[in-house]
JSON list of C-alpha atoms in Angstrom, two decimals:
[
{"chain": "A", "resi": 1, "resn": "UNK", "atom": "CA", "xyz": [62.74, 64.74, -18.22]},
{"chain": "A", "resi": 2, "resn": "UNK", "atom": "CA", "xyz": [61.37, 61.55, -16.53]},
{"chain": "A", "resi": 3, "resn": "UNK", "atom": "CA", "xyz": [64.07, 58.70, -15.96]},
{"chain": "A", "resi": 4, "resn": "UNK", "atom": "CA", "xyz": [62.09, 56.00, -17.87]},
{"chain": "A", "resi": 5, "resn": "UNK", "atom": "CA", "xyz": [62.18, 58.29, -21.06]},
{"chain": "A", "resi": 6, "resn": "UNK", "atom": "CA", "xyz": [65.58, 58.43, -21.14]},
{"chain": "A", "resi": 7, "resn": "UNK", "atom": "CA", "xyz": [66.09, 54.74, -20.97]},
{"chain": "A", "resi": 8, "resn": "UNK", "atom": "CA", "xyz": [63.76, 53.97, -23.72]},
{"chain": "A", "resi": 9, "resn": "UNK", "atom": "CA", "xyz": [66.40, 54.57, -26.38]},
{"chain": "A", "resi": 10, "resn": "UNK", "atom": "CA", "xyz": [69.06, 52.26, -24.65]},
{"chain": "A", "resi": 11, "resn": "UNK", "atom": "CA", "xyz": [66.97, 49.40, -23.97]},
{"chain": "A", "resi": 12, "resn": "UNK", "atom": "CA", "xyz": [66.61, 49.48, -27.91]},
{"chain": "A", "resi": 13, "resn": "UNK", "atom": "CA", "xyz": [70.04, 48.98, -28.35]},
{"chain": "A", "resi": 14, "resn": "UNK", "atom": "CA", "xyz": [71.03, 46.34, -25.28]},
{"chain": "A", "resi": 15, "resn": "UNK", "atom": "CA", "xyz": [67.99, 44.38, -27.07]},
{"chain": "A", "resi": 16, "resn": "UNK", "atom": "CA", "xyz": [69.34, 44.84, -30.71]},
{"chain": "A", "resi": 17, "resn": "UNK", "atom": "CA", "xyz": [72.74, 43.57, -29.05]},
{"chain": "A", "resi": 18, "resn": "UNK", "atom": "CA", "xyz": [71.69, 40.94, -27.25]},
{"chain": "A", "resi": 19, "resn": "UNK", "atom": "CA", "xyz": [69.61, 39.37, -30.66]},
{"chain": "A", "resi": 20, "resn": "UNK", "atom": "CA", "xyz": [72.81, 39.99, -32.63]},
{"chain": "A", "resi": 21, "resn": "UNK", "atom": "CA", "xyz": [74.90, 37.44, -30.02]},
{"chain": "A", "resi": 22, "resn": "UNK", "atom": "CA", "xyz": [72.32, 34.97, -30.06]},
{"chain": "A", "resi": 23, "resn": "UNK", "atom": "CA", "xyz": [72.00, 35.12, -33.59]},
{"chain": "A", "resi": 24, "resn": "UNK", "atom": "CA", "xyz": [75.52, 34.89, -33.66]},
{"chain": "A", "resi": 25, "resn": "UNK", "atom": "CA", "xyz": [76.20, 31.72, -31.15]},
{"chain": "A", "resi": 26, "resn": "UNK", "atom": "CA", "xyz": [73.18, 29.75, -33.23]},
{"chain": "A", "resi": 27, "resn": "UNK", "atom": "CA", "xyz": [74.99, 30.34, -36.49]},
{"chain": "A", "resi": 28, "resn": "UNK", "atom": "CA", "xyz": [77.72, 28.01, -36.71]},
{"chain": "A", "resi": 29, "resn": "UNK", "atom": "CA", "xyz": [75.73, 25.72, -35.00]},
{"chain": "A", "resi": 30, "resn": "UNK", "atom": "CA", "xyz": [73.27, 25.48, -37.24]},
{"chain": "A", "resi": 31, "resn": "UNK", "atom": "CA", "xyz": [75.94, 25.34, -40.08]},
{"chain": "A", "resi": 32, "resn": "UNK", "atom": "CA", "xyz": [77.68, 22.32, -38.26]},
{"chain": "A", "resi": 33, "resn": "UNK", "atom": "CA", "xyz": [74.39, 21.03, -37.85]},
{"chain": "A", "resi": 34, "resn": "UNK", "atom": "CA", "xyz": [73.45, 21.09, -41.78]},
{"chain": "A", "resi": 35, "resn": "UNK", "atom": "CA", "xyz": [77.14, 19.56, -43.03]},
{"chain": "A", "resi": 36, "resn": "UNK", "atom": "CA", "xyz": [76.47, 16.39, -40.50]},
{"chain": "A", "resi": 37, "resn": "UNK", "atom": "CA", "xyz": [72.61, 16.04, -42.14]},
{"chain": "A", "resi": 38, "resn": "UNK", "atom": "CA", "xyz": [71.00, 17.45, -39.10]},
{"chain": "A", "resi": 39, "resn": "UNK", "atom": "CA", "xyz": [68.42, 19.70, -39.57]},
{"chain": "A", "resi": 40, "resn": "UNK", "atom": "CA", "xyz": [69.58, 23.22, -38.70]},
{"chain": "A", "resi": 41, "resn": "UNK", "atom": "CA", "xyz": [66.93, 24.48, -36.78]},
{"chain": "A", "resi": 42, "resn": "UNK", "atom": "CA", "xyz": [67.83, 22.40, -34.64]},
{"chain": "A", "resi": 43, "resn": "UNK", "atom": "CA", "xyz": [70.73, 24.50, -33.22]},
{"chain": "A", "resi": 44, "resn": "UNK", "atom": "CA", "xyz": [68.19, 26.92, -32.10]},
{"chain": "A", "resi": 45, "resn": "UNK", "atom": "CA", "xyz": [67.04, 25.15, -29.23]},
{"chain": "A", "resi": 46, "resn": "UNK", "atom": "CA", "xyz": [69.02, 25.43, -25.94]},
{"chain": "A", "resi": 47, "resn": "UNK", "atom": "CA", "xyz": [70.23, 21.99, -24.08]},
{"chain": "A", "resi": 48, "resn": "UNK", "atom": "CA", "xyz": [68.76, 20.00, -27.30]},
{"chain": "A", "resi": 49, "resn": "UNK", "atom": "CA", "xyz": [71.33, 21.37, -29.55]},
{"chain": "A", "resi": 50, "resn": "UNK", "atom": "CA", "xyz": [74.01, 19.73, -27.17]},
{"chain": "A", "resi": 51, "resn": "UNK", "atom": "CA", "xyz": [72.49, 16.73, -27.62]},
{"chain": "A", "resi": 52, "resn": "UNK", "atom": "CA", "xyz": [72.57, 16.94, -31.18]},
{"chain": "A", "resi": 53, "resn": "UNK", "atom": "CA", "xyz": [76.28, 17.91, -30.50]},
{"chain": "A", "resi": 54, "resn": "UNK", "atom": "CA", "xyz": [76.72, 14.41, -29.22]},
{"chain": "A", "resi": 55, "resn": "UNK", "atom": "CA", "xyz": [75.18, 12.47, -31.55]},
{"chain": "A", "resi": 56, "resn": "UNK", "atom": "CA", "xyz": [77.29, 14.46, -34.33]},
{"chain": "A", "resi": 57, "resn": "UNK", "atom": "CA", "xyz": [80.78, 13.56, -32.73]},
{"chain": "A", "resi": 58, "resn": "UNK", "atom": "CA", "xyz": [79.01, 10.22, -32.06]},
{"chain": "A", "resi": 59, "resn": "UNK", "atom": "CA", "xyz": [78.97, 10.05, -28.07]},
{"chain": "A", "resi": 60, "resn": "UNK", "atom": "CA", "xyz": [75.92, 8.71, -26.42]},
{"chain": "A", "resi": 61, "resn": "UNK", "atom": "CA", "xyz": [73.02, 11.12, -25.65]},
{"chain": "A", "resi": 62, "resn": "UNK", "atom": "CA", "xyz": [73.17, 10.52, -22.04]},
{"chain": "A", "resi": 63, "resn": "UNK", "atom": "CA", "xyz": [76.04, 12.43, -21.80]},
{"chain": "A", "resi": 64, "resn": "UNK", "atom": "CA", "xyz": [74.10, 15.30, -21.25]},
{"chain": "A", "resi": 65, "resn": "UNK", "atom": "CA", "xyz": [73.81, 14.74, -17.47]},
{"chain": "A", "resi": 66, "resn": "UNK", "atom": "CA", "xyz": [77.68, 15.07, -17.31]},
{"chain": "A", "resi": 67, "resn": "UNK", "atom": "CA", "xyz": [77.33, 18.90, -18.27]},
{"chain": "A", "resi": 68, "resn": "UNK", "atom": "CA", "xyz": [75.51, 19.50, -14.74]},
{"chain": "A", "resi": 69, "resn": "UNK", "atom": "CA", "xyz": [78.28, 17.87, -13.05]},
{"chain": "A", "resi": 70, "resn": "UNK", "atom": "CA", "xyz": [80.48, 20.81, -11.73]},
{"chain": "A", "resi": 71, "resn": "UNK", "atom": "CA", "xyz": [84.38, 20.00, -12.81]},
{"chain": "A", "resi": 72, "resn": "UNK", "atom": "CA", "xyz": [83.16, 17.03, -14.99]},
{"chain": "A", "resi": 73, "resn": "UNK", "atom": "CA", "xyz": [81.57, 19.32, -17.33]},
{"chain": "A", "resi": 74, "resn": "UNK", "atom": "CA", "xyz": [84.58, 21.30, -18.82]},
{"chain": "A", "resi": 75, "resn": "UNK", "atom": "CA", "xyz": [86.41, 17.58, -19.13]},
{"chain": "A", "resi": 76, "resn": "UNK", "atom": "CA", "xyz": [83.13, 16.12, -21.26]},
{"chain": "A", "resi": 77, "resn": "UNK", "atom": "CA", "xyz": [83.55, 19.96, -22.93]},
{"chain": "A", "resi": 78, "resn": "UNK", "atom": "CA", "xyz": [86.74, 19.37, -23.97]},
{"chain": "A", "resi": 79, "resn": "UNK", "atom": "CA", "xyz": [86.44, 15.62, -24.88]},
{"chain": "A", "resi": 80, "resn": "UNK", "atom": "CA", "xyz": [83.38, 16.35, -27.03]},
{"chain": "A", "resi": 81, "resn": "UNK", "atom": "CA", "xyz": [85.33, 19.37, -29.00]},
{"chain": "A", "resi": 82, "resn": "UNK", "atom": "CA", "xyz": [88.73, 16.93, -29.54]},
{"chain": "A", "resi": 83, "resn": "UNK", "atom": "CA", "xyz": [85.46, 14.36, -30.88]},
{"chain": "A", "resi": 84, "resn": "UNK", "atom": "CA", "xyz": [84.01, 17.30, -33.31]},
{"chain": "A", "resi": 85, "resn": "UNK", "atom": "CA", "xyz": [87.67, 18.43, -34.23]},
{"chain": "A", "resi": 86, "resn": "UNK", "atom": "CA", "xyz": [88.45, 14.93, -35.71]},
{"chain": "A", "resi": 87, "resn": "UNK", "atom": "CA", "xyz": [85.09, 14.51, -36.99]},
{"chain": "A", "resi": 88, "resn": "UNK", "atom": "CA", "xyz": [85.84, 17.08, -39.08]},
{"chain": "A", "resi": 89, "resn": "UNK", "atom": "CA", "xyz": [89.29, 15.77, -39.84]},
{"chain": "A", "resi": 90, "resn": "UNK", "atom": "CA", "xyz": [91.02, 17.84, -38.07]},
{"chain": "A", "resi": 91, "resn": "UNK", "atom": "CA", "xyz": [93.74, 17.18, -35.38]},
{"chain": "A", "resi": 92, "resn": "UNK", "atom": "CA", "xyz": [94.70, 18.57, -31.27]},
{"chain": "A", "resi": 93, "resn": "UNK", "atom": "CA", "xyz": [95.55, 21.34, -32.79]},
{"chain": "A", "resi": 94, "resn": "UNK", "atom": "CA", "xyz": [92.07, 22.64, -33.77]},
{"chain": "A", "resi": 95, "resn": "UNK", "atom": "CA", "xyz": [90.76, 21.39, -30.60]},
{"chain": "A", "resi": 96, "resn": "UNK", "atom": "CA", "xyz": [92.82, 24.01, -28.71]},
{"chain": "A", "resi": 97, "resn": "UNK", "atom": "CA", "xyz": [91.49, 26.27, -31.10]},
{"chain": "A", "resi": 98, "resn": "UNK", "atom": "CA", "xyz": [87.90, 25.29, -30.45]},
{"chain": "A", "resi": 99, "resn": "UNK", "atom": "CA", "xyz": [88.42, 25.48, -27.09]},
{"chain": "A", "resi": 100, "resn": "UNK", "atom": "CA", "xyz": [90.37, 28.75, -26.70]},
{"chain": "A", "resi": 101, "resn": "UNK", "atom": "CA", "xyz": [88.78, 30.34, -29.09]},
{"chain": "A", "resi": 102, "resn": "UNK", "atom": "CA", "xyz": [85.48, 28.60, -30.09]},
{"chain": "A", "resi": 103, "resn": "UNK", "atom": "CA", "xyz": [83.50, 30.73, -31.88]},
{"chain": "A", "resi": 104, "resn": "UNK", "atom": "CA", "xyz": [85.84, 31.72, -34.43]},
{"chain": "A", "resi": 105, "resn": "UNK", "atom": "CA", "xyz": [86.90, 28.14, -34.87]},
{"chain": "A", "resi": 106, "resn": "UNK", "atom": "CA", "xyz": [83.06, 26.62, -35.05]},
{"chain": "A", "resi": 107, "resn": "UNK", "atom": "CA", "xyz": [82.70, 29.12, -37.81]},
{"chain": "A", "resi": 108, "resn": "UNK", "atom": "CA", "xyz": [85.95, 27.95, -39.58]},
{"chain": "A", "resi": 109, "resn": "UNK", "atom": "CA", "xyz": [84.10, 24.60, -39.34]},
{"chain": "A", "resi": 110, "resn": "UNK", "atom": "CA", "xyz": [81.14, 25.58, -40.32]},
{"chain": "A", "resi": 111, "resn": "UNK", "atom": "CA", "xyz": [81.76, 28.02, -43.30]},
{"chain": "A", "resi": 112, "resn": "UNK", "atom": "CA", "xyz": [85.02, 26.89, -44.11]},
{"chain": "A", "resi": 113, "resn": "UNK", "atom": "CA", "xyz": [86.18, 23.84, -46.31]},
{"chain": "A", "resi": 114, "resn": "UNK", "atom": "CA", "xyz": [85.79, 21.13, -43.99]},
{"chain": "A", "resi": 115, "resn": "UNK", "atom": "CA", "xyz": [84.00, 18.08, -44.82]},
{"chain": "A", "resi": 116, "resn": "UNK", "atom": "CA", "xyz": [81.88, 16.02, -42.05]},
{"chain": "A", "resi": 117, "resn": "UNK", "atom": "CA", "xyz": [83.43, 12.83, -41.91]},
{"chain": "A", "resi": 118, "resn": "UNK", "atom": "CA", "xyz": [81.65, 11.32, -39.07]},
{"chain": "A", "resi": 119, "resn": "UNK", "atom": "CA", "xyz": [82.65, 10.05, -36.39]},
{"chain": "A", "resi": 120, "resn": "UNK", "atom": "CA", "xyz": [83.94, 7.16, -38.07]},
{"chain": "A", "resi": 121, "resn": "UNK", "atom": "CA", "xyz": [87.09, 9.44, -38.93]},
{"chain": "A", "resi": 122, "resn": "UNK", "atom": "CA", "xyz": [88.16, 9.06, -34.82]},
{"chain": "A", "resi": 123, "resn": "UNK", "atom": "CA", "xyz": [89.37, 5.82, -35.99]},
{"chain": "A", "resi": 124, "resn": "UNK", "atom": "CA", "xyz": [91.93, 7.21, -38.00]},
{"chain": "A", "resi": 125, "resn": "UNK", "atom": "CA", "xyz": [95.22, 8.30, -37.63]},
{"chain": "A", "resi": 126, "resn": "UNK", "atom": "CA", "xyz": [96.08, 12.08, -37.41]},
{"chain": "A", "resi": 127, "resn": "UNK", "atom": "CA", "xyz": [92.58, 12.32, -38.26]},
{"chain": "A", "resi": 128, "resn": "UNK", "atom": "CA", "xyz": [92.54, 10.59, -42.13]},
{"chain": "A", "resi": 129, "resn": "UNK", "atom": "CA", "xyz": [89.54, 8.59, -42.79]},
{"chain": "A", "resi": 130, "resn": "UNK", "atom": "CA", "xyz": [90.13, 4.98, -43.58]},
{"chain": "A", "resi": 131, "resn": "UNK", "atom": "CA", "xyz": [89.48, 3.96, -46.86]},
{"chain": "A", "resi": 132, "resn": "UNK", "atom": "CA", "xyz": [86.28, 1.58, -47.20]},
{"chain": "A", "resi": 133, "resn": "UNK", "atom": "CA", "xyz": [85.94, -1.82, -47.40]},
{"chain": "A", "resi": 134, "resn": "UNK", "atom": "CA", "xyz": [86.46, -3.34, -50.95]},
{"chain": "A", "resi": 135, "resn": "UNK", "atom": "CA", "xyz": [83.07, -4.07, -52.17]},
{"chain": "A", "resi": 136, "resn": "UNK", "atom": "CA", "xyz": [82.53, -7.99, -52.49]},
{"chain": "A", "resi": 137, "resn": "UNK", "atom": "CA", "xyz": [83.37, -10.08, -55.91]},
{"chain": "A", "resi": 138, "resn": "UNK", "atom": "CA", "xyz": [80.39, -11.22, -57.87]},
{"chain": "A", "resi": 139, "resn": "UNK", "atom": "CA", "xyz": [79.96, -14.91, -57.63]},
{"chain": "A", "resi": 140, "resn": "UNK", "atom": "CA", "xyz": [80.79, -16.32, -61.02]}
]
């Protein structure tokens, strides 16, 4: 039996497997993505859907370039999960847990019961929202 014939029915399955874990990395993305009012298609496209990450957490776009910078790039990693944690409410805590263990925790975030706050919720302490400004009196 010729070599190639054999390896016909494996290359099915390393290609099946290899869809299934891309499908699976875009997913909470793209759920992420739709509670912050992004579109979630936008998840789908690689180095764009970091940038999208930034503007979510609310860090400048040009923060981009600090992922090619070797050492800098797992400090701006970390920094923009603690800045997605608390957008989401959420404390240190979950940002070891999205950094440890970040698939299981961007689904949490994703699927789960937390609300997008914004970015605006970095501002507050242990990750609580502050309330809004009292809306102005009518002029009488």
């Amino acid at each position: 039996m010729d070599a190639l014939a054999q390896s016909d029915g494996y290359g099915f399955f390393v290609w099946m497997w290899v869809l299934a874990v891309i499908v699976l990395a875009i997913l909470p993305l793209w759920g992420i993505f739709v509670k912050a009012g992004e579109e979630g298609w936008k998840a789908v496209i690689p180095i764009y859907n970091y940038y999208v990450l930034l503007k979510v957490v609310g860090r400048p776009g040009w923060w981009l370039l600090l992922y090619l910078v070797p050492i800098v790039n797992f400090v701006i990693y970390i920094i923009v999960m603690n800045d997605l944690s608390k957008s989401f409410g959420h404390g240190a805590g979950f940002t070891v847990g999205l950094v440890l263990l970040n698939w299981i925790f961007l689904m949490i975030l994703a699927f789960g019961s937390s609300a997008y706050r914004g970015p605006a919720a970095m501002a507050g302490v242990g990750g609580s929202v502050p309330p809004p400004p009292a809306p102005p009196m009518p002029a009488s």
